Short mmCIF file of C-alpha atoms in Angstrom, two decimals:
data_model
loop_
_atom_site.label_atom_id
_atom_site.label_comp_id
_atom_site.label_asym_id
_atom_site.label_seq_id
_atom_site.Cartn_x
_atom_site.Cartn_y
_atom_site.Cartn_z
CA MET A 15 2.01 -2.21 -2.68
CA SER A 16 0.73 1.21 -1.28
CA VAL A 17 2.15 4.37 -2.14
CA ALA A 18 3.20 4.90 1.30
CA ARG A 19 5.11 1.53 1.61
CA LEU A 20 6.69 2.06 -1.62
CA VAL A 21 7.83 5.67 -0.98
CA SER A 22 9.29 4.27 2.36
CA ALA A 23 11.16 1.53 0.49
CA LEU A 24 12.56 3.89 -1.92
CA GLN A 25 13.71 6.45 0.57
CA PHE A 26 13.32 9.17 -2.02
CA CYS A 27 16.50 8.13 -4.02
CA PRO A 28 17.93 11.19 -5.32
CA GLY A 29 20.23 9.95 -8.13
CA GLY A 30 17.35 7.67 -9.13
CA CYS A 31 17.67 3.92 -8.31
CA MET A 32 16.43 0.73 -10.09
CA PHE A 33 13.72 -0.82 -7.91
CA GLY A 34 14.89 -3.42 -5.66
CA ALA A 35 18.38 -1.80 -5.19
CA GLN A 36 19.21 -0.35 -1.81
CA ALA A 37 18.57 3.53 -1.98
CA PRO A 38 20.77 6.14 -0.55
CA ARG A 39 19.07 8.68 1.67
CA ASP A 40 17.58 11.86 0.04
CA PRO A 41 19.59 15.10 1.17
CA ALA A 42 17.66 18.13 1.98
CA PRO A 43 16.81 20.41 -1.01
CA SER A 44 19.49 22.96 -2.03
CA LEU A 45 19.26 26.68 -0.92
CA GLN A 46 18.37 27.63 -4.51
CA SER A 47 15.90 25.04 -4.77
CA ARG A 48 13.98 26.35 -1.60
CA ALA A 49 14.16 29.96 -2.92
CA PHE A 50 12.92 28.92 -6.31
CA ASN A 51 9.86 27.29 -4.51
CA LEU A 52 9.10 30.61 -2.70
CA LEU A 53 9.36 32.36 -6.12
CA LEU A 54 6.93 29.99 -7.70
CA ARG A 55 4.64 30.86 -5.17
CA GLN A 56 4.38 34.48 -6.28
CA LEU A 57 3.81 33.60 -9.81
CA PRO A 58 0.32 33.00 -11.34
CA TYR A 59 0.57 29.25 -12.02
CA LYS A 60 -1.50 28.06 -9.21
CA GLU A 61 -4.15 30.71 -9.42
CA GLN A 62 -4.71 29.78 -13.15
CA LEU A 63 -5.36 26.27 -11.76
CA ALA A 64 -7.59 27.09 -8.66
CA SER A 65 -10.87 26.62 -10.16
CA ALA A 66 -12.60 25.08 -13.31
CA GLU A 67 -13.70 28.82 -14.11
CA ALA A 68 -10.20 30.12 -14.07
CA VAL A 69 -9.06 27.50 -16.67
CA GLN A 70 -11.99 28.21 -18.80
CA ALA A 71 -11.24 31.84 -18.76
CA HIS A 72 -7.64 31.15 -19.65
CA VAL A 73 -8.65 28.81 -22.41
CA GLN A 74 -11.01 31.50 -23.67
CA LYS A 75 -8.07 34.12 -23.74
CA LEU A 76 -5.81 31.68 -25.64
CA ALA A 77 -8.44 31.09 -28.04
CA LEU A 78 -8.60 34.99 -28.81
CA GLN A 79 -4.90 35.27 -28.48
CA PRO A 80 -3.10 32.01 -29.31
CA ALA A 81 0.39 31.76 -28.04
CA SER A 82 3.50 31.37 -30.31
CA PHE A 83 5.03 28.02 -30.77
CA GLU A 84 8.05 29.19 -32.71
CA PRO A 85 11.50 28.18 -31.41
CA THR A 86 12.97 30.88 -28.79
CA GLY A 87 16.17 30.46 -26.83
CA LEU A 88 17.59 27.38 -28.82
CA GLY A 89 21.15 28.97 -28.54
CA ARG A 90 24.02 28.76 -30.69
CA GLY A 91 25.01 25.76 -32.78
CA VAL A 92 21.58 24.60 -33.22
CA GLU A 93 19.37 24.57 -36.59
CA ALA A 94 15.64 24.28 -36.61
CA THR A 95 13.54 23.30 -39.60
CA LEU A 96 9.75 23.44 -39.61
CA THR A 97 7.75 20.98 -41.60
CA LYS A 98 4.10 19.66 -41.59
CA MET A 99 3.23 16.05 -40.82
CA GLY A 100 -0.41 14.91 -40.56
CA GLY A 101 -1.35 18.49 -40.63
CA TRP A 102 0.64 19.43 -37.62
CA PRO A 103 3.56 21.75 -37.37
CA VAL A 104 6.75 19.46 -36.57
CA TYR A 105 10.11 21.17 -35.73
CA TYR A 106 13.24 19.30 -36.25
CA THR A 107 16.30 20.62 -34.27
CA ALA A 108 19.98 19.49 -35.37
CA PRO A 109 23.37 20.55 -34.55
CA SER A 110 24.78 23.19 -36.98
CA SER A 111 27.90 21.30 -37.42
CA GLY A 112 25.96 18.30 -39.02
CA HIS A 113 23.55 15.52 -37.92
CA GLU A 114 25.35 12.56 -39.62
CA GLY A 115 25.00 9.56 -37.23
CA CYS A 116 23.21 11.36 -34.55
CA ASN A 117 20.44 9.83 -32.42
CA PHE A 118 16.79 11.05 -32.19
CA VAL A 119 14.70 12.68 -29.60
CA MET A 120 11.02 13.02 -29.61
CA PHE A 121 10.23 16.00 -27.39
CA LEU A 122 6.43 16.35 -26.00
CA HIS A 123 5.93 19.53 -24.24
CA GLY A 124 3.82 20.16 -21.16
CA GLY A 125 1.02 22.57 -20.47
CA GLY A 126 -1.81 20.68 -19.16
CA TYR A 127 -3.08 20.30 -22.86
CA ILE A 128 -4.17 23.60 -23.01
CA ASN A 129 -1.06 25.57 -23.12
CA GLU A 130 1.36 25.97 -26.04
CA ILE A 131 5.22 25.07 -25.85
CA VAL A 132 7.12 27.75 -23.98
CA PRO A 133 10.63 29.26 -24.30
CA ALA A 134 11.77 27.00 -21.26
CA HIS A 135 11.09 23.80 -23.40
CA TRP A 136 12.83 25.23 -26.36
CA ARG A 137 15.84 26.04 -24.31
CA PHE A 138 16.13 22.43 -23.07
CA ILE A 139 15.51 21.08 -26.72
CA GLY A 140 18.40 23.36 -27.66
CA GLN A 141 20.66 21.88 -24.68
CA MET A 142 19.83 18.46 -25.92
CA THR A 143 20.62 19.23 -29.51
CA ARG A 144 23.88 20.90 -28.84
CA LYS A 145 25.14 18.95 -25.81
CA ALA A 146 23.95 15.52 -26.49
CA ARG A 147 24.11 15.90 -30.34
CA VAL A 148 20.76 14.54 -31.17
CA VAL A 149 18.18 15.48 -33.56
CA CYS A 150 15.10 16.67 -31.83
CA VAL A 151 11.65 16.08 -33.17
CA VAL A 152 9.09 18.53 -31.58
CA PRO A 153 5.48 18.13 -32.65
CA ILE A 154 3.30 21.09 -32.06
CA TYR A 155 0.23 19.03 -31.10
CA PRO A 156 -3.12 20.91 -31.18
CA LEU A 157 -4.51 21.87 -27.76
CA ALA A 158 -7.86 21.30 -25.97
CA PRO A 159 -10.54 21.65 -26.19
CA ARG A 160 -10.05 22.24 -30.01
CA ALA A 161 -8.42 18.68 -30.00
CA THR A 162 -9.02 15.92 -27.56
CA ALA A 163 -7.25 12.77 -26.73
CA LYS A 164 -9.11 10.48 -29.28
CA ASP A 165 -7.25 12.25 -31.98
CA VAL A 166 -4.13 13.51 -30.15
CA VAL A 167 -2.79 10.26 -28.92
CA PRO A 168 -3.27 8.16 -32.12
CA ALA A 169 -1.67 10.91 -34.31
CA THR A 170 1.25 11.35 -31.69
CA ALA A 171 1.79 7.60 -31.98
CA GLU A 172 1.71 7.64 -35.75
CA LEU A 173 4.30 10.38 -35.93
CA LEU A 174 6.58 8.27 -33.28
CA ARG A 175 6.15 5.28 -35.50
CA MET A 176 7.16 6.92 -38.61
CA LEU A 177 10.22 8.51 -36.56
CA LEU A 178 11.36 4.85 -35.48
CA GLU A 179 10.92 3.84 -38.87
CA ASP A 180 13.15 6.29 -40.52
CA ALA A 181 15.58 6.18 -37.61
CA GLY A 182 16.81 2.81 -38.59
CA PRO A 183 19.36 1.50 -36.23
CA ALA A 184 19.74 4.83 -34.55
CA LYS A 185 18.56 5.27 -30.79
CA VAL A 186 15.18 7.07 -30.33
CA THR A 187 14.30 8.34 -27.04
CA VAL A 188 10.89 10.09 -26.25
CA VAL A 189 11.17 12.90 -23.49
CA GLY A 190 8.04 14.62 -22.25
CA ASN A 191 7.10 16.62 -19.42
CA SER A 192 4.09 16.77 -17.37
CA ALA A 193 1.06 16.34 -19.95
CA GLY A 194 3.79 15.67 -22.55
CA ALA A 195 4.92 12.76 -20.52
CA SER A 196 1.45 11.34 -20.31
CA LEU A 197 0.88 11.72 -23.97
CA ALA A 198 4.33 10.06 -24.61
CA LEU A 199 3.15 6.94 -22.38
CA ALA A 200 -0.35 6.81 -23.89
CA ALA A 201 1.30 7.09 -27.50
CA CYS A 202 3.74 4.13 -26.40
CA GLN A 203 0.91 2.03 -25.07
CA TRP A 204 -1.07 2.62 -28.62
CA LEU A 205 1.97 1.44 -30.51
CA ARG A 206 2.43 -1.68 -28.33
CA ASP A 207 -1.04 -2.52 -28.82
CA ARG A 208 -0.92 -2.52 -32.55
CA GLY A 209 2.50 -4.48 -32.68
CA HIS A 210 4.75 -1.67 -33.58
CA ARG A 211 8.39 -1.09 -32.19
CA GLN A 212 8.91 0.81 -28.89
CA PRO A 213 11.45 3.61 -28.54
CA ASN A 214 14.72 2.82 -26.76
CA ARG A 215 13.76 4.72 -23.81
CA LEU A 216 10.92 6.84 -22.08
CA MET A 217 12.17 9.88 -20.10
CA LEU A 218 9.16 11.03 -18.12
CA ILE A 219 9.24 14.41 -16.14
CA SER A 220 6.57 14.69 -13.60
CA PRO A 221 4.15 12.70 -15.64
CA ALA A 222 0.37 13.66 -15.49
CA ALA A 223 -0.39 9.87 -15.59
CA GLU A 224 -3.95 10.00 -13.90
CA ALA A 225 -6.16 12.80 -14.67
CA SER A 226 -8.81 12.28 -11.89
CA VAL A 227 -6.34 13.37 -9.13
CA SER A 228 -8.50 11.61 -6.72
CA ARG A 229 -6.19 10.26 -4.14
CA PRO A 230 -6.90 11.34 -0.73
CA GLU A 231 -3.25 12.18 0.00
CA GLN A 232 -3.40 14.54 -2.91
CA THR A 233 -5.32 17.05 -1.32
CA ALA A 234 -2.53 17.63 1.36
CA ILE A 235 0.21 17.69 -1.15
CA ALA A 236 -1.62 20.15 -3.20
CA ALA A 237 -1.39 22.62 -0.39
CA ARG A 238 2.51 22.61 -0.55
CA ASP A 239 2.60 22.41 -4.28
CA PRO A 240 3.56 25.83 -5.57
CA ILE A 241 2.43 25.48 -9.05
CA GLN A 242 -0.71 23.24 -9.41
CA ASP A 243 -4.18 22.85 -7.79
CA ILE A 244 -6.59 20.02 -8.16
CA PRO A 245 -9.59 21.80 -9.59
CA GLY A 246 -7.91 23.27 -12.53
CA ILE A 247 -5.96 19.90 -13.50
CA VAL A 248 -9.25 18.11 -13.33
CA GLU A 249 -10.94 20.75 -15.68
CA ALA A 250 -8.03 20.73 -18.05
CA ALA A 251 -8.19 16.96 -18.14
CA ARG A 252 -11.93 17.21 -18.80
CA LEU A 253 -11.38 19.50 -21.66
CA TYR A 254 -8.80 17.16 -23.08
CA ALA A 255 -10.80 13.98 -22.51
CA GLY A 256 -13.65 15.20 -24.80
CA GLU A 257 -16.00 12.59 -25.29
CA LEU A 258 -13.96 10.01 -23.43
CA ASP A 259 -14.03 9.35 -19.68
CA VAL A 260 -11.13 10.96 -18.03
CA GLY A 261 -10.10 7.36 -16.75
CA HIS A 262 -9.52 6.23 -20.31
CA PRO A 263 -5.91 5.37 -20.69
CA PHE A 264 -5.49 7.91 -23.50
CA VAL A 265 -6.23 10.56 -20.90
CA SER A 266 -4.92 8.55 -17.78
CA PRO A 267 -2.14 6.17 -18.94
CA LEU A 268 -1.76 5.01 -15.54
CA ASN A 269 -4.98 2.91 -16.15
CA GLY A 270 -3.44 1.16 -19.13
CA ALA A 271 -1.40 -1.81 -19.51
CA PHE A 272 2.40 -1.66 -19.03
CA ARG A 273 3.67 -4.98 -20.43
CA ALA A 274 6.21 -4.81 -23.19
CA LEU A 275 6.77 -1.00 -22.95
CA ALA A 276 10.12 0.74 -23.44
CA PRO A 277 12.48 1.17 -20.38
CA MET A 278 11.46 4.24 -18.29
CA THR A 279 13.15 6.84 -16.32
CA ILE A 280 10.77 8.97 -14.22
CA PHE A 281 11.57 12.27 -12.69
CA SER A 282 9.01 13.66 -9.60
CA GLY A 283 9.41 15.47 -6.41
CA THR A 284 7.30 15.45 -3.23
CA ARG A 285 6.01 18.97 -3.54
CA ASP A 286 4.34 17.68 -6.89
CA LEU A 287 0.67 16.79 -6.08
CA LEU A 288 0.99 14.33 -9.06
CA TYR A 289 3.98 12.38 -7.53
CA PRO A 290 2.01 9.48 -6.24
CA ASP A 291 0.95 8.57 -9.49
CA SER A 292 4.61 8.58 -10.53
CA VAL A 293 5.25 6.10 -7.81
CA ASP A 294 2.31 3.88 -8.91
CA LEU A 295 3.54 4.23 -12.45
CA ALA A 296 6.97 3.00 -11.61
CA GLU A 297 5.87 -0.21 -9.49
CA ARG A 298 3.25 -1.17 -12.18
CA ALA A 299 5.59 -1.04 -14.93
CA ARG A 300 8.31 -2.92 -13.07
CA ALA A 301 5.71 -5.55 -11.99
CA VAL A 302 5.45 -6.75 -15.73
CA GLY A 303 9.12 -6.64 -16.29
CA VAL A 304 9.81 -3.08 -17.53
CA PRO A 305 13.11 -1.64 -16.51
CA VAL A 306 12.35 1.58 -14.31
CA GLU A 307 14.56 4.20 -12.70
CA LEU A 308 12.52 6.51 -10.27
CA HIS A 309 14.20 9.83 -9.24
CA LEU A 310 11.95 11.23 -6.52
CA LEU A 311 13.23 14.12 -4.61
CA ARG A 312 12.08 15.49 -1.39
CA ASP A 313 10.63 18.99 -1.68
CA GLN A 314 11.02 19.24 -5.32
CA PRO A 315 8.05 20.88 -7.33
CA HIS A 316 6.45 19.72 -10.51
CA ASN A 317 8.79 19.70 -13.61
CA TYR A 318 11.75 20.43 -11.19
CA ALA A 319 14.08 18.75 -13.80
CA LEU A 320 13.59 21.71 -16.11
CA MET A 321 14.28 24.36 -13.39
CA PRO A 322 17.50 26.33 -12.99
CA THR A 323 18.34 24.63 -9.65
CA PRO A 324 21.10 22.15 -8.92
CA GLU A 325 18.43 19.45 -8.55
CA GLY A 326 17.27 20.44 -11.92
CA ARG A 327 20.69 20.46 -13.44
CA GLN A 328 21.36 17.18 -12.11
CA ALA A 329 18.29 15.66 -13.72
CA ARG A 330 18.99 17.27 -17.07
CA GLY A 331 22.49 15.74 -16.90
CA ILE A 332 20.89 12.34 -16.54
CA ILE A 333 18.71 12.94 -19.48
CA LEU A 334 21.68 14.11 -21.63
CA ARG A 335 23.56 11.16 -20.92
CA ALA A 336 20.58 9.05 -21.62
CA VAL A 337 19.73 10.46 -25.06
CA ALA A 338 23.21 10.95 -26.55
#
């Protein structure tokens, strides 16, 4: 099925719908969301992705002044513990009142594989820990070009395998945004191929599922996207791919197999130039029997689920209920 036909069939279901169900009509974006889209255009995000040279300059700057990955903004009632696993820093967050009987979340942050975890991620991790009463496991995976997909994907999958083993009967959900969502999907494909258990669910926020960004319609969408641009995404993916082709499933998990993967919930918006890949991802997974909910909202930007808008709060509510 083409992207256009599938999107038409879905009618941009705002609350998320199981494929094949009748979808309600998507309401107009909220006033706060429209204002936030305008604000995003004033910030330097899109400029940093405007060209390969801009990405290279940004990476060089970060190499000289690495960003902090320490937790900031977790809020009250949350304790954070730092350990090392496989040579990576890994944080565990837990409710201060105790974590007996808690379920688990592995959170994989976004940032195009070149940017470190940021306070907005930590705030959401704190919210999940506090409100859903879960233990969050947060790997601080190394960034490109110092680390590339051939090492990052198997190492992430191995951390997830150990978490699934340690969790016993407790529920384990993987939550990832943008590059982190792509990494989550690739890691689960790696686990599946080696006969390991899948997590209970994948929560994928604006997944960067296909790194070539080569669909003809994405050029038009890029003009409306207030955050991303195609040349920078392609260059960041090239750095992350390293010796692999950008089409390799480690880098572009949309090109991998979807049989026997965990059920998925996907969040995307039509001002996100990556959203056609989310639509294809949902359709390919459903075609091999994987349960999928796709929450595709009109005029929402990349990572809208983490933004301070009514639509973002609604998405976070869905995630909190799923992980608890």
